[in-house]
Coordinates of C-alpha atoms and ligand atoms in Angstrom, one line a residue:
X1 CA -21.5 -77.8 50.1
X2 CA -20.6 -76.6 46.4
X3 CA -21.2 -73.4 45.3
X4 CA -22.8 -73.5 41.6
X5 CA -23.6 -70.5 39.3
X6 CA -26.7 -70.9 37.0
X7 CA -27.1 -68.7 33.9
X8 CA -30.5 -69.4 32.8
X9 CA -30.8 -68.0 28.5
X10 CA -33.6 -66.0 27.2
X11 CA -35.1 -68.6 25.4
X12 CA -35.8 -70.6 28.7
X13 CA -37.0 -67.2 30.6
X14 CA -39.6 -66.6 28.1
X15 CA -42.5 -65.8 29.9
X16 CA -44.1 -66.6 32.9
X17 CA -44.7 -70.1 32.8
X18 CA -40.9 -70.7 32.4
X19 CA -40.3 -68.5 34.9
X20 CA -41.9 -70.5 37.4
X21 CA -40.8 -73.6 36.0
X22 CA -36.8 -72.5 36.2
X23 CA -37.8 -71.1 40.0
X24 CA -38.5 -74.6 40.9
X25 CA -35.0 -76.2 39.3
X26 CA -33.5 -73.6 41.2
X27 CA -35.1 -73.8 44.4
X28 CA -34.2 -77.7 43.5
X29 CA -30.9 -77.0 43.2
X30 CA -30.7 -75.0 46.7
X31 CA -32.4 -77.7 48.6
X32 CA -29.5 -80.0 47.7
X33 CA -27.8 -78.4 49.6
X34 CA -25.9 -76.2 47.4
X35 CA -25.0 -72.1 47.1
X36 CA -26.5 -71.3 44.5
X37 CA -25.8 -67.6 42.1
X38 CA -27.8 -66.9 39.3
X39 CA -27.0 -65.0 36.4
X40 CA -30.3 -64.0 33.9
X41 CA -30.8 -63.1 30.4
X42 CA -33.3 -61.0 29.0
X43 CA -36.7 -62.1 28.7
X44 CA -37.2 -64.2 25.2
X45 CA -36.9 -61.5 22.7
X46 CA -37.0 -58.7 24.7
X47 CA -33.1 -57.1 24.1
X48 CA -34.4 -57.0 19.9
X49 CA -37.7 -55.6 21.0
X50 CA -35.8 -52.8 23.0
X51 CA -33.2 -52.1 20.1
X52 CA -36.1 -51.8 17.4
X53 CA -37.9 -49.3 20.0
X54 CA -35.0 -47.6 20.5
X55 CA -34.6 -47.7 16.8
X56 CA -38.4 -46.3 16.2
X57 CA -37.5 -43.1 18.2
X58 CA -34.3 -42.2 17.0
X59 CA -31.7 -44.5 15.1
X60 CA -28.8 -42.3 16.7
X61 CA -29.0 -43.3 20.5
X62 CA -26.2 -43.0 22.5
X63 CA -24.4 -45.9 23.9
X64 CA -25.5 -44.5 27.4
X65 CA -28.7 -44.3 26.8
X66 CA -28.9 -47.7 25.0
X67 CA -27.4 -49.1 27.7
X68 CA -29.4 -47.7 30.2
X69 CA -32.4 -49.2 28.0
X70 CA -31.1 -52.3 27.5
X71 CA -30.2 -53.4 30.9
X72 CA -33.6 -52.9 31.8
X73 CA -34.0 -56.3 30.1
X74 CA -32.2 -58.3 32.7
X75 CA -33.7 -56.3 35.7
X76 CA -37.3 -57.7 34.3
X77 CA -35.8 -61.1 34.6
X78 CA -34.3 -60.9 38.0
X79 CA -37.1 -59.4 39.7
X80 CA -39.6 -61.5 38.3
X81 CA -37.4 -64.6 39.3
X82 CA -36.6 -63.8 42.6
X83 CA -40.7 -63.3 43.1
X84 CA -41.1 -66.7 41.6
X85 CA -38.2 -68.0 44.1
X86 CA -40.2 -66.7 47.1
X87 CA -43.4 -67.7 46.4
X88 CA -41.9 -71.1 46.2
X89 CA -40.5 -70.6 50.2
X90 CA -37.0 -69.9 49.5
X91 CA -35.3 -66.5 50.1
X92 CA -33.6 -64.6 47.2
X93 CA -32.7 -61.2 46.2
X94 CA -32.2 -59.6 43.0
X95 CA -28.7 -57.5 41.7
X96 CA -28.1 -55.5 39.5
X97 CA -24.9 -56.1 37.6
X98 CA -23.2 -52.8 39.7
X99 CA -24.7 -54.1 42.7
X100 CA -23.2 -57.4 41.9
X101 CA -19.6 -55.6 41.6
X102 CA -18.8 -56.2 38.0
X103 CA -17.0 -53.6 37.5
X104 CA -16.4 -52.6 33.6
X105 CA -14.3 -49.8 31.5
X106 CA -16.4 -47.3 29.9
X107 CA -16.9 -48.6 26.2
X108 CA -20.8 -48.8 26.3
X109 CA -22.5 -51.9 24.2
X110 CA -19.2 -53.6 24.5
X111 CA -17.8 -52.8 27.8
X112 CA -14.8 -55.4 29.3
X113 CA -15.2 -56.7 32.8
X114 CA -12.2 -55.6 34.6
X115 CA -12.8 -56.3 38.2
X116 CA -15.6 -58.6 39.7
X117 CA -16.1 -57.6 44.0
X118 CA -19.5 -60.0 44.6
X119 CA -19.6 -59.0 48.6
X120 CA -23.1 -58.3 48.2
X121 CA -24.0 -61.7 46.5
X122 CA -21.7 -63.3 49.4
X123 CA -23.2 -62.0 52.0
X124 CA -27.1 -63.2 50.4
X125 CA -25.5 -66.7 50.3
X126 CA -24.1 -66.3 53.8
X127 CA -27.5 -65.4 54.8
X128 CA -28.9 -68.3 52.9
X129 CA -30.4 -66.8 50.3
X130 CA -30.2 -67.6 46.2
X131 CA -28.6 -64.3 44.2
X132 CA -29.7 -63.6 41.3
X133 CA -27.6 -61.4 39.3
X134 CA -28.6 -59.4 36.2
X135 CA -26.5 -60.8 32.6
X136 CA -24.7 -58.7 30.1
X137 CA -24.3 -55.2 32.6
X138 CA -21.7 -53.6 34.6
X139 CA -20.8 -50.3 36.3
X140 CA -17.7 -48.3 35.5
X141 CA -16.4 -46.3 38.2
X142 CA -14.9 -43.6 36.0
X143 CA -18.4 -42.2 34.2
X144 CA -20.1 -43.8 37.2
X145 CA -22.4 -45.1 34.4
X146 CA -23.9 -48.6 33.5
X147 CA -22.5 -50.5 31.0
X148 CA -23.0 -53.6 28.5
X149 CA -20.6 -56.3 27.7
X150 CA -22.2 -57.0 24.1
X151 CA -24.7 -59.2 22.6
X152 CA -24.8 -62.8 24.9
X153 CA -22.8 -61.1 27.5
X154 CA -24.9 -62.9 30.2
X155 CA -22.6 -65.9 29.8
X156 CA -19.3 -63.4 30.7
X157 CA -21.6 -62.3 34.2
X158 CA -21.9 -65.8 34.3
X159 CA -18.3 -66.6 34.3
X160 CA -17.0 -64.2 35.8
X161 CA -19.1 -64.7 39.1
X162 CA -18.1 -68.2 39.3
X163 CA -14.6 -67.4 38.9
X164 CA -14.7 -64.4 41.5
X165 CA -17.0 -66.3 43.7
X166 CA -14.5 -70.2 43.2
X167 CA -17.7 -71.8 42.1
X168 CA -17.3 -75.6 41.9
X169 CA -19.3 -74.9 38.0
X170 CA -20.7 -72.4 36.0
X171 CA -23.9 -74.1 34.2
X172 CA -25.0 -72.3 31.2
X173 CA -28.7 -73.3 31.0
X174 CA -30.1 -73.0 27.4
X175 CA -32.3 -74.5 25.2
X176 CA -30.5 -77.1 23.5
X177 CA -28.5 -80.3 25.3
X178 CA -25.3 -79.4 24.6
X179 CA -22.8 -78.7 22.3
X180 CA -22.9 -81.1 19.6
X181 CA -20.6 -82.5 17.2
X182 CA -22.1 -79.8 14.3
X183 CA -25.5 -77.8 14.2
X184 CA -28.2 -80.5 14.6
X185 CA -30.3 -77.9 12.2
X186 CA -27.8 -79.0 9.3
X187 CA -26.9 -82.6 10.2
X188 CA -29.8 -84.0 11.9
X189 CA -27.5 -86.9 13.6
X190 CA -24.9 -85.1 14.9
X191 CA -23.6 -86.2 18.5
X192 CA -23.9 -84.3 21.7
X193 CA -20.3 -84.3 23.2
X194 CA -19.9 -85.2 26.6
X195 CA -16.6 -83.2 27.1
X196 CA -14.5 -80.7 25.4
X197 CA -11.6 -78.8 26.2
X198 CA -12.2 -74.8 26.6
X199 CA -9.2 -75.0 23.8
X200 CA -11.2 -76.5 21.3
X201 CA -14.6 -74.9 22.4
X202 CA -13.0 -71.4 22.0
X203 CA -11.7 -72.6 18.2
X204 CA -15.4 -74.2 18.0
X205 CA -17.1 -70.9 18.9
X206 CA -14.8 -68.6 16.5
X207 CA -15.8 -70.5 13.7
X208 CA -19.4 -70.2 14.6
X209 CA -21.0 -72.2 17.1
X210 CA -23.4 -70.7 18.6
X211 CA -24.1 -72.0 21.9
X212 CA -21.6 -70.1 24.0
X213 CA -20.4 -67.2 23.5
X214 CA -16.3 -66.5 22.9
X215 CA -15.8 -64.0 25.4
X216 CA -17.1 -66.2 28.0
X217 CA -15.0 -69.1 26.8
X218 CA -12.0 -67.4 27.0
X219 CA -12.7 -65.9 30.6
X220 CA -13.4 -69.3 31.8
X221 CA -9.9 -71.0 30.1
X222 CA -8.4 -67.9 31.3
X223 CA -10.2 -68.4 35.4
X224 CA -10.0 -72.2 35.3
X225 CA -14.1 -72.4 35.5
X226 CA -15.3 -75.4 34.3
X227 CA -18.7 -74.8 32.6
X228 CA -21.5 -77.4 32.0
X229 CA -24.0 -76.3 28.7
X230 CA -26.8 -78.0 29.3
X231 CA -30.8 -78.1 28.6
X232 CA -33.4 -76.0 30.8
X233 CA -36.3 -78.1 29.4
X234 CA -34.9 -81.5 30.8
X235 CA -32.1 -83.1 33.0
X236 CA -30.0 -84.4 30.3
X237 CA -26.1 -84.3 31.7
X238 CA -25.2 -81.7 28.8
X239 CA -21.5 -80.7 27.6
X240 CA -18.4 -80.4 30.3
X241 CA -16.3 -77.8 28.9
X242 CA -13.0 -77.9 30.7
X243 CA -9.3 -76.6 31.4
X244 CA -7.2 -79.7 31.6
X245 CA -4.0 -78.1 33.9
X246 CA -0.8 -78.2 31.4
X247 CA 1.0 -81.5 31.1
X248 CA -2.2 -83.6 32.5
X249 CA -3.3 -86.2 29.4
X250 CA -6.3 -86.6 28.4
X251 CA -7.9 -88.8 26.3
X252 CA -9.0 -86.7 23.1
X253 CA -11.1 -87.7 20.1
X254 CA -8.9 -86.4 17.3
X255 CA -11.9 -84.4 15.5
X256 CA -14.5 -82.8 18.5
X257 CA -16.4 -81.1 15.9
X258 CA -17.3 -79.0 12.4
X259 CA -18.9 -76.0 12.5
X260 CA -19.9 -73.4 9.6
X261 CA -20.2 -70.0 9.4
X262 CA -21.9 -67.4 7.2
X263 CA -21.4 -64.2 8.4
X264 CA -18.2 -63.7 6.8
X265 CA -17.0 -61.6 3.6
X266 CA -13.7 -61.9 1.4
X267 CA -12.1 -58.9 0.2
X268 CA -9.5 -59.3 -2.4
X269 CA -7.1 -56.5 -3.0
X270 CA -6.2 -57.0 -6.6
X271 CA -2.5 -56.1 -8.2
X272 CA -0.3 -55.2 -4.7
X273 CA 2.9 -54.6 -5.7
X274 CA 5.2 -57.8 -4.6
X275 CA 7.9 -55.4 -2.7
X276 CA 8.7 -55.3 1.4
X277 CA 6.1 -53.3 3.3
X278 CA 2.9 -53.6 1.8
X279 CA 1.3 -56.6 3.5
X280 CA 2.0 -54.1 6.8
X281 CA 0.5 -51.0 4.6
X282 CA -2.9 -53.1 4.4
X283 CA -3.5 -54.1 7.3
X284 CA -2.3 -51.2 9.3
X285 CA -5.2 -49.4 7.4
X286 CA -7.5 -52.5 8.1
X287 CA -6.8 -52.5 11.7
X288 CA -7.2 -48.5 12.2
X289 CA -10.9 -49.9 11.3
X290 CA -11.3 -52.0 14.5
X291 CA -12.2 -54.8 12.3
X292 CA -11.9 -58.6 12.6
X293 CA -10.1 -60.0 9.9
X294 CA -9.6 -64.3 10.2
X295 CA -8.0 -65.5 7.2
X296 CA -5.9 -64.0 5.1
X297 CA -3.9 -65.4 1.6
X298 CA -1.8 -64.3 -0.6
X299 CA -0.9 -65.8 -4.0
X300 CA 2.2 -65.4 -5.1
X301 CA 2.9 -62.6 -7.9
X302 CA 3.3 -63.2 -11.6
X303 CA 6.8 -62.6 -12.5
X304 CA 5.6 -60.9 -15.4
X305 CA 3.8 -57.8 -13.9
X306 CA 5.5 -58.1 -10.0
X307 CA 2.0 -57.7 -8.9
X308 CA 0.3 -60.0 -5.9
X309 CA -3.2 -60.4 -5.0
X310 CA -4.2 -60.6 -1.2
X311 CA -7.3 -61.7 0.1
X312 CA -8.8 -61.7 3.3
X313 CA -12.2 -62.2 5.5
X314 CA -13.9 -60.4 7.7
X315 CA -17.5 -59.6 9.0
X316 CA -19.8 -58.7 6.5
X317 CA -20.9 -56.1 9.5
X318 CA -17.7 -54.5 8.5
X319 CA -17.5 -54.8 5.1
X320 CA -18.6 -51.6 3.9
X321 CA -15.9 -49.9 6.6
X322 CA -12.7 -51.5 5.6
X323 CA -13.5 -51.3 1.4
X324 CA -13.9 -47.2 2.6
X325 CA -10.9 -47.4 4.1
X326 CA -8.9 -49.2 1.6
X327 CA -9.9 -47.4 -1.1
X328 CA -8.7 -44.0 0.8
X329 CA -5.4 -44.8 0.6
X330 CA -5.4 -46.9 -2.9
X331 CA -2.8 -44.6 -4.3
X332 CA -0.5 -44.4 -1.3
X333 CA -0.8 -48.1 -1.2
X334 CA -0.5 -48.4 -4.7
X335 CA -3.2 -51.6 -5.5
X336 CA -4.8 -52.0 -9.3
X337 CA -8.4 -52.3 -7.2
X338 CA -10.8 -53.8 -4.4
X339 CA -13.2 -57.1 -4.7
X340 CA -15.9 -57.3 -2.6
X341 CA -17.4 -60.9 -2.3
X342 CA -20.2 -62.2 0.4
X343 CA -21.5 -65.2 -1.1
X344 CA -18.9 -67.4 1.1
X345 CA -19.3 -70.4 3.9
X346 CA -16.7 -70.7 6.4
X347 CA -16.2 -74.9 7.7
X348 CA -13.9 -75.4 10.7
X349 CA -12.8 -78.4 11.7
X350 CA -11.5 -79.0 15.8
X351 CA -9.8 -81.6 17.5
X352 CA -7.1 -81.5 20.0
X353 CA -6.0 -84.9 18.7
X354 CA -5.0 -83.6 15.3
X355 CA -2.2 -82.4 16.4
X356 CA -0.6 -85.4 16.8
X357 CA -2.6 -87.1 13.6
X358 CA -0.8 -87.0 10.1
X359 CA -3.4 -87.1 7.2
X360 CA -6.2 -84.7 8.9
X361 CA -6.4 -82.4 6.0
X362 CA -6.0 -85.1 3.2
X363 CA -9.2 -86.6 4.5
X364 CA -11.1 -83.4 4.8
X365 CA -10.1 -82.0 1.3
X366 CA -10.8 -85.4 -0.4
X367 CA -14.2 -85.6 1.1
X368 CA -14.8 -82.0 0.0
X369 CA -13.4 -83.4 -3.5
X370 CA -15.7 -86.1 -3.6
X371 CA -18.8 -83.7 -3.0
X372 CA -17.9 -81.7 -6.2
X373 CA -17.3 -78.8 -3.4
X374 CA -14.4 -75.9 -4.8
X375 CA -12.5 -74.7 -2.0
X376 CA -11.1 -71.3 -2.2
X377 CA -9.2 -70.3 0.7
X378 CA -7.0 -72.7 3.4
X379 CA -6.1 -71.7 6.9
X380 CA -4.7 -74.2 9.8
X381 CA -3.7 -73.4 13.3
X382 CA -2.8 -76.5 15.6
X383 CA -6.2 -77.8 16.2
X384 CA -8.5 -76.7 13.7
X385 CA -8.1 -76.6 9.7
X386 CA -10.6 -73.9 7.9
X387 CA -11.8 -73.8 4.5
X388 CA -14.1 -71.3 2.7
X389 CA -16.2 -72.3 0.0
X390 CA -19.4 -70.8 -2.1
X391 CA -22.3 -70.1 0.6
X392 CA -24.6 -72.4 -1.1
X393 CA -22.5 -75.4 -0.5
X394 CA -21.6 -74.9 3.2
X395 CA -24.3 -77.0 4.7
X396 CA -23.5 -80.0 2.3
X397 CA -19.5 -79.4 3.2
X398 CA -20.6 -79.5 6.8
X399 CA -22.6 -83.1 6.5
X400 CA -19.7 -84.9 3.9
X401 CA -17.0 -83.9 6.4
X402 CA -18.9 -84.6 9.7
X403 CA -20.0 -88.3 8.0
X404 CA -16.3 -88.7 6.9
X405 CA -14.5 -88.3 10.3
X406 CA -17.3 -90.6 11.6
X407 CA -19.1 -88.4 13.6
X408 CA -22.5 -89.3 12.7
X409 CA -24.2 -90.8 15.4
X410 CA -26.8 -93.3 15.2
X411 CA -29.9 -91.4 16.0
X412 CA -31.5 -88.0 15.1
X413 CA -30.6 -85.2 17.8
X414 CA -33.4 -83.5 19.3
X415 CA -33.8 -79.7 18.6
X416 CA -35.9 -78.1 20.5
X417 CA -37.2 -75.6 18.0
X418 CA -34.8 -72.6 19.6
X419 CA -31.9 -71.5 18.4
X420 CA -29.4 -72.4 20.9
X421 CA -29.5 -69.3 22.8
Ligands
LIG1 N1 -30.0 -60.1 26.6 C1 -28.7 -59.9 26.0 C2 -28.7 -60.3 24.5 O1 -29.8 -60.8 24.1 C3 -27.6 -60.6 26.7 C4 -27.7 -62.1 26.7 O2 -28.7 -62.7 26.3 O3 -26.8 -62.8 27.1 O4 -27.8 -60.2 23.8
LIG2 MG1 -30.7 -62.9 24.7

């Protein structure tokens, strides 16, 4: 008998008729003759919804209280699925993500899992029933308050129960087929890949897929759980994302995928004096922030003035925060001034294989070349190679870089109208 946890998306929960129509997969699923866990999102929209209520009465909520308020998203979900379960002859019973054991620190709206003790959702398999477990909550035992683990956090519950609870495979159930070799949105015959390696995933998912989210990728590389992203509106085999164990071979495409990202601002500090210590001056004061910061360059100084320029991206989210903080401490720090710039595209290119492939970057920077695209920054680690450019011509860099490592595929990928979540 394997034991398989289901995380069914929003988008495939969105009202009643899908509901009953992801009962019946799961009650499917059971009558197998597997265990099955499953782990629910939110109804469709319902998290925004809640945040824009929230917002309507007061836009300084607590994180307690939003938490509180946005759990109750999930807890819809699980009841009304469990009902739908029944009615279809086949015991279940609803957690909450406390009564599920997931047990978090206290930082409400992005709380970290730091202990998972399922007994209750054994013993309802032991008893032969399906659990259904709220997404995206947790309990910490300091506060003895609920928590959330952050915006798509239902994939983490899902993780995290299969790795607590040795699932054979975590299935993430949304509403596309897979991952796919770049947005389908953007290159309408891009591939669906069969299998990836959680190493390139994670890379894949930093620089802006969408599908899964990072936290959950790195839980399940971290907790050896293999997880299949796959369809709820058909039985399509979707994407195997998996942890090959070190020294095991496996055959790897040298590119896996592209994928862009335009969330991201550059801040250039202009005229840094080029002596020791003032990289660390920078971003000490960038990290007091709490920001993200991804690339970061720094051309060298003119000899001529002994001044350097560093530039770096982050969030636009947390733009506004870390040009504050900078410009605090411009005069200890001892920059000319601060350039703020959002109009940039972010393309990543992943592949395990190019790290043993000479000539990856030539290829990607002549095809870039060839589309008349400028590229203003360079960053590489051993399986991906990122380059920003303007944000207008991101989506035309995506499509001249997926055709030229030949990962167009012959026909047009479905999309099922929903964004992938
Ligand atoms: N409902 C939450 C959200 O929309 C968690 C999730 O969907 O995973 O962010
Ligand atoms: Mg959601």
């Amino acid at each position: 008998m394997s034991l398989i946890v289901q995380k069914y998306g929003g988008s495939s929960l969105a009202d009643a008729e899908s509901i009953k129509r992801v009962a019946k997969r799961i009650v499917e699923t059971r009558k197998a003759g597997n265990e099955v866990v499953v782990v629910v999102s939110a109804m469709g929209d319902t998290t925004d919804e809640l945040l824009d209520l929230a917002n309507e009465v007061t836009p300084l909520a607590t994180g307690r209280e939003l938490d509180m308020l946005l759990t109750a998203g999930e807890r819809i979900s699980m009841a009304l699925l469990a009902m739908a379960i029944k009615s279809l002859g086949q015991e279940a019973r609803s957690y909450t993500g406390s009564q599920a054991g997931l047990i978090t620190d206290a930082k409400h709206g992005s709380a970290r899992i730091v202990d998972v003790s399922p007994t209750r959702v054994r013993a309802a398999l032991d008893g032969g029933a399906i659990a259904i477990v709220a997404g995206f909550q947790g309990f910490n035992r300091g506060t003895g308050d609920i928590t959330t683990l952050g915006r798509g956090g239902s994939d983490t519950t899902a993780v995290a129960l299969a790795a607590a609870l040795k699932a054979d495979v975590c299935e993430i159930y949304t509403d596309v087929d897979g991952i796919f070799t770049a947005d389908p949105r953007v290159v309408p015959n891009a591939r669906k890949i069969d299998r990836i390696t959680s190493e390139e995933m994670l890379e894949l998912a930093a620089a802006g897929a969408k599908v899964l989210y990072i936290r959950a990728v790195e839980y399940a590389r971290r907790h050896g759980v293999t997880l299949h992203v796959r369809s709820s509106f058909n039985n399509n085999e979707g994407t195997l994302v998996v942890n090959p164990k070190e020294g095991e071979s496996v055959e790897e495409p040298i590119i896996s995928g592209v994928a862009a990202d335009l969330s991201e601002a550059k801040i250039t500090v202009i005229g840094v004096p080029d002596v020791p210590g003032k990289a660390a001056q920078i971003f000490t004061l960038v990290a007091a922030t709490d920001a993200n910061i991804d690339m970061i360059v720094q051309n060298v100084s003119t000899a001529a003035t002994g001044l350097a320029d560093i530039s770096f991206t982050l969030p636009k989210s947390e733009g506004a925060r870390v040009l504050k903080a900078l410009d605090d401490d411009k005069r200890l720090v001892g920059f000319h001034s601060l350039q703020y710039d959002d109009q940039i595209g972010k393309l990543a290119l992943v592949g395990a294989g190019m790290r043993t492939n000479a000539g990856v970057s030539a290829k990607l920077f002549t095809a870039l070349f060839e589309a008349g695209i400028n590229i203003e920054m360079i960053s590489t680690s051993e399986i991906r190679i990122s380059v920003v450019t303007r944000a207008d011509t991101i989506n035309e860099a995506v499509r001249v870089v997926h055709s030229a490592f030949g990962l167009d595929g012959e026909e047009v990928a479905k999309v099922h109208g929903g964004t992938g979540r």
